[in-house]
Coordinates of C-alpha atoms in Angstrom, one line a residue:
M1 CA 31.7 33.5 2.8
A2 CA 29.5 36.0 4.7
V3 CA 27.8 35.1 7.9
S4 CA 24.4 35.5 6.3
E5 CA 25.3 33.1 3.5
K6 CA 26.5 30.6 6.1
V7 CA 23.2 30.8 7.9
L8 CA 21.2 30.5 4.7
S9 CA 23.3 27.5 3.7
A10 CA 22.7 25.8 7.1
R11 CA 19.0 26.4 6.9
K12 CA 18.8 24.8 3.5
T13 CA 20.8 21.8 4.8
L14 CA 18.6 21.4 7.8
G15 CA 15.4 21.8 5.7
G16 CA 16.4 18.9 3.5
G17 CA 19.2 20.3 1.4
E18 CA 17.0 20.5 -1.7
P19 CA 16.1 23.9 -3.3
A20 CA 12.5 24.8 -3.3
E21 CA 12.5 25.2 -7.1
R22 CA 13.7 21.7 -7.5
R23 CA 11.1 20.3 -5.2
I24 CA 8.3 22.1 -7.0
T25 CA 9.6 20.9 -10.4
A26 CA 9.7 17.3 -9.1
R27 CA 6.1 17.6 -8.0
L28 CA 5.1 18.7 -11.5
W29 CA 6.6 15.6 -13.2
F30 CA 3.7 13.3 -12.3
P31 CA 0.8 15.5 -13.5
A32 CA 2.7 16.5 -16.6
S33 CA 3.5 12.8 -17.5
L34 CA -0.2 11.9 -16.7
L35 CA -1.4 14.6 -19.1
L36 CA 1.0 13.3 -21.8
I37 CA -0.2 9.7 -21.4
I38 CA -3.9 10.8 -21.6
V39 CA -3.3 12.8 -24.8
G40 CA -1.2 10.1 -26.3
W41 CA -3.9 7.5 -25.4
E42 CA -6.7 9.6 -27.0
V43 CA -4.6 10.2 -30.2
A44 CA -3.6 6.6 -30.5
V45 CA -7.2 5.3 -30.2
R46 CA -8.5 7.8 -32.8
V47 CA -5.7 7.3 -35.3
T48 CA -5.7 3.5 -35.1
Q49 CA -9.5 3.4 -34.9
V50 CA -9.4 0.5 -32.5
N51 CA -12.7 -1.0 -31.5
S52 CA -14.0 0.9 -28.4
V53 CA -15.1 -2.4 -26.9
L54 CA -11.4 -3.3 -26.6
V55 CA -9.8 0.1 -25.7
P56 CA -12.1 3.0 -24.8
T57 CA -11.1 6.6 -25.2
P58 CA -10.2 8.7 -22.2
V59 CA -13.3 10.8 -22.8
S60 CA -15.5 7.7 -22.5
V61 CA -13.7 6.6 -19.4
V62 CA -14.3 10.0 -17.7
Q63 CA -18.0 9.8 -18.7
A64 CA -18.3 6.3 -17.2
L65 CA -16.6 7.6 -14.0
W66 CA -19.0 10.5 -13.8
R67 CA -22.0 8.3 -14.3
G68 CA -20.9 5.9 -11.6
L69 CA -20.3 8.8 -9.2
A70 CA -23.4 10.8 -10.1
Q71 CA -26.1 8.2 -10.1
T72 CA -27.7 6.6 -7.1
G73 CA -28.9 3.0 -6.4
P74 CA -27.2 -0.3 -6.9
A75 CA -25.2 0.9 -9.9
S76 CA -23.6 3.8 -8.0
F77 CA -19.9 3.5 -7.2
Y78 CA -20.2 4.8 -3.7
P79 CA -21.5 1.7 -1.8
H80 CA -19.2 -0.6 -3.6
F81 CA -16.2 1.7 -3.1
W82 CA -17.0 1.9 0.7
R83 CA -17.3 -1.9 0.9
T84 CA -14.0 -2.5 -0.8
L85 CA -12.4 0.3 1.3
Q86 CA -13.6 -1.5 4.5
E87 CA -12.1 -4.8 3.4
V88 CA -8.8 -3.1 2.5
L89 CA -8.5 -1.1 5.8
L90 CA -9.6 -4.1 8.0
G91 CA -7.3 -6.5 6.2
F92 CA -4.4 -4.0 6.2
G93 CA -4.9 -3.3 9.9
G94 CA -5.0 -6.9 10.8
G95 CA -2.0 -7.7 8.7
V96 CA 0.0 -4.9 10.2
V97 CA -0.7 -6.1 13.8
I98 CA 0.1 -9.7 13.1
G99 CA 3.2 -8.8 11.0
L100 CA 4.6 -6.5 13.7
L101 CA 4.0 -9.0 16.5
L102 CA 5.4 -12.0 14.7
G103 CA 8.3 -10.0 13.2
G104 CA 9.3 -8.5 16.5
L105 CA 9.1 -12.0 18.2
V106 CA 11.3 -13.6 15.5
A107 CA 13.8 -10.8 15.5
I108 CA 14.5 -11.0 19.2
S109 CA 14.1 -14.7 19.8
P110 CA 16.1 -17.4 18.0
T111 CA 13.7 -20.0 19.3
A112 CA 10.7 -18.2 17.8
Q113 CA 12.6 -17.9 14.5
A114 CA 13.2 -21.7 14.4
I115 CA 9.6 -22.4 15.1
I116 CA 7.6 -19.7 13.4
R117 CA 9.6 -18.7 10.3
P118 CA 9.2 -22.0 8.4
Y119 CA 5.4 -21.9 8.8
I120 CA 5.3 -18.3 7.6
V121 CA 7.4 -19.1 4.5
M122 CA 5.2 -22.0 3.7
I123 CA 2.0 -19.9 4.0
E124 CA 3.5 -17.2 1.8
A125 CA 4.5 -19.7 -0.8
V126 CA 1.0 -20.9 -1.4
P127 CA -0.8 -18.8 -4.1
K128 CA -3.5 -16.7 -2.3
I129 CA -5.9 -17.2 -5.1
A130 CA -5.9 -20.9 -4.1
I131 CA -6.7 -20.0 -0.5
A132 CA -9.6 -17.7 -1.4
P133 CA -12.2 -20.5 -2.0
L134 CA -11.2 -22.0 1.4
M135 CA -11.9 -18.6 3.1
V136 CA -15.4 -18.7 1.5
V137 CA -16.0 -22.2 2.9
W138 CA -14.8 -21.3 6.3
L139 CA -16.0 -17.7 6.7
G140 CA -18.9 -17.4 4.2
F141 CA -19.6 -14.9 1.4
G142 CA -19.6 -11.9 3.7
I143 CA -16.8 -9.4 4.4
E144 CA -15.0 -11.8 6.8
S145 CA -13.6 -13.9 4.0
K146 CA -12.3 -10.9 2.1
V147 CA -10.7 -9.4 5.2
A148 CA -9.0 -12.7 6.1
L149 CA -7.5 -13.0 2.6
A150 CA -6.2 -9.4 2.9
V151 CA -4.7 -10.1 6.2
L152 CA -2.8 -13.1 4.8
V153 CA -1.5 -11.1 1.9
T154 CA -0.5 -8.0 3.8
F155 CA 1.2 -9.4 6.9
F156 CA 4.2 -10.9 5.1
P157 CA 5.9 -7.7 3.9
I158 CA 5.4 -6.2 7.4
F159 CA 6.9 -9.3 9.0
V160 CA 9.9 -9.4 6.7
N161 CA 10.6 -5.7 7.1
T162 CA 10.2 -5.8 10.8
V163 CA 12.7 -8.6 11.2
S164 CA 15.2 -7.0 8.8
G165 CA 14.8 -3.6 10.5
M166 CA 15.3 -4.9 14.0
R167 CA 18.3 -6.9 13.0
S168 CA 20.0 -4.0 11.1
V169 CA 20.9 -2.0 14.2
P170 CA 24.5 -0.8 14.0
A171 CA 26.7 -2.8 16.4
E172 CA 28.2 0.3 18.0
R173 CA 24.7 1.4 19.2
L174 CA 24.1 -1.9 20.9
E175 CA 27.6 -1.8 22.4
L176 CA 26.8 1.7 23.8
M177 CA 23.7 0.5 25.5
R178 CA 25.5 -2.4 27.0
S179 CA 28.2 -0.1 28.3
L180 CA 25.5 1.9 30.0
R181 CA 24.1 -1.3 31.5
A182 CA 20.7 -0.7 29.8
G183 CA 18.3 -3.6 30.1
R184 CA 16.9 -5.5 27.1
A185 CA 13.5 -3.8 27.2
L186 CA 15.1 -0.3 27.3
T187 CA 17.5 -1.2 24.4
I188 CA 14.6 -2.4 22.3
R189 CA 12.6 0.7 23.0
L190 CA 15.3 3.3 22.5
V191 CA 17.5 1.7 19.9
I192 CA 16.1 -1.3 18.1
V193 CA 12.6 -0.1 17.4
P194 CA 13.7 3.4 16.1
S195 CA 16.2 1.7 13.9
A196 CA 13.5 -0.6 12.5
L197 CA 10.9 2.1 11.8
P198 CA 12.2 3.1 8.3
F199 CA 12.0 -0.6 7.3
I200 CA 8.6 -1.0 8.8
F201 CA 7.2 2.1 7.0
A202 CA 8.6 0.8 3.7
G203 CA 6.7 -2.5 4.4
L204 CA 3.5 -0.6 5.2
E205 CA 3.5 1.0 1.8
I206 CA 3.9 -2.3 0.1
A207 CA 1.2 -3.9 2.3
A208 CA -1.2 -1.1 1.5
V209 CA -1.1 -1.9 -2.2
Y210 CA -1.3 -5.7 -1.5
A211 CA -4.4 -5.1 0.6
V212 CA -6.2 -3.5 -2.4
I213 CA -5.2 -6.4 -4.6
A214 CA -6.3 -9.0 -2.1
A215 CA -9.7 -7.3 -1.6
I216 CA -10.4 -7.3 -5.4
V217 CA -9.2 -10.9 -5.9
S218 CA -11.5 -12.1 -3.1
E219 CA -14.4 -10.1 -4.6
F220 CA -13.8 -11.8 -7.9
V221 CA -14.1 -15.2 -6.2
S222 CA -17.1 -14.7 -3.9
G223 CA -18.1 -11.0 -3.8
Q224 CA -21.6 -9.8 -3.5
M225 CA -20.7 -6.1 -3.3
G226 CA -17.5 -4.2 -4.0
L227 CA -15.6 -2.7 -6.8
G228 CA -14.4 -6.1 -7.9
V229 CA -18.0 -7.2 -8.4
L230 CA -18.6 -4.1 -10.5
I231 CA -15.6 -5.0 -12.6
L232 CA -17.1 -8.4 -13.3
Q233 CA -20.5 -7.0 -14.1
A234 CA -19.0 -4.4 -16.5
N235 CA -16.9 -7.1 -18.2
F236 CA -20.0 -9.3 -18.8
R237 CA -21.7 -6.2 -20.4
L238 CA -18.5 -5.5 -22.4
D239 CA -18.5 -2.0 -20.8
I240 CA -14.8 -1.6 -20.8
A241 CA -15.0 2.1 -20.2
T242 CA -16.6 1.4 -16.8
V243 CA -13.9 -1.2 -16.1
F244 CA -11.2 1.5 -16.7
A245 CA -13.1 3.9 -14.5
I246 CA -13.2 1.5 -11.6
L247 CA -9.5 0.7 -12.1
I248 CA -8.9 4.5 -11.7
L249 CA -10.7 4.4 -8.4
L250 CA -8.7 1.5 -7.2
G251 CA -5.5 3.3 -8.2
L252 CA -6.6 6.4 -6.3
M253 CA -7.3 4.3 -3.3
G254 CA -3.8 2.8 -3.3
I255 CA -2.2 6.2 -3.9
G256 CA -4.3 7.7 -1.0
M257 CA -3.2 5.0 1.4
T258 CA 0.5 5.2 0.5
K259 CA 0.4 9.0 0.7
L260 CA -1.1 8.8 4.2
I261 CA 1.6 6.4 5.2
E262 CA 4.3 8.7 3.8
L263 CA 3.0 11.6 5.8
A264 CA 3.0 9.5 8.9
R265 CA 6.5 8.4 8.2
K266 CA 7.7 12.0 7.8
R267 CA 6.3 12.9 11.2
I268 CA 7.3 9.8 13.1
V269 CA 10.7 8.9 11.4
F270 CA 11.7 12.6 11.1
W271 CA 15.4 11.8 11.5
D272 CA 15.5 9.6 8.3
R273 CA 15.5 11.9 5.2
N274 CA 15.4 9.0 2.8

């Protein structure tokens, strides 16, 4: 093999080992599949002549989406989208902080595990839809009850992944730090936390989706504003096209959050190609 070929091969390996053509093809799969689903949906609705009250056409969904985004006033999607996004981000942030703190404490302290873990498991075992009315009683009909429910839903995957990640450190790395007489704090900072980061970011992606679900469920129970409230109102009017349009916005919100987390993971956990 020529020297230039070796250099090119090394660059490809360092850059991820995947040809550019294959990466581009992989990125095209989602839009291609989405287009196929939309076309199949439109054809199926027209061929079967199903009642539009039950299943709207993609065209009517796009029209409903445009109406919600174009108009102003109480029926506009923008204030409701912003309210739901606030609930999601605040709940997600609170859940991440609590999950990281409790997960780190349980991972490094057997005493904390014996005390804290049973309570966390019990809380997680309770259906959150059953807790939502209690949040309304305790915190009112405002944004606080929605954020609190989102925190309860999102902290658990962060907690579990933090504990799993901090306990999955290879033994030889810990042995190396002991041989260097490194203290516990230094071992945690240089070895345990970096090893746990891939697990934590995986939990962040799960928690982001859970935060969206929790916000909508809480709005169903006691919402005065938000995309969940718009879904209920559209259901009462049998405006299923608007319901589908709002579901698209929620899906985009979830995709946007997971993409941001993915970008952060690539920059922070740059050594983990998975």
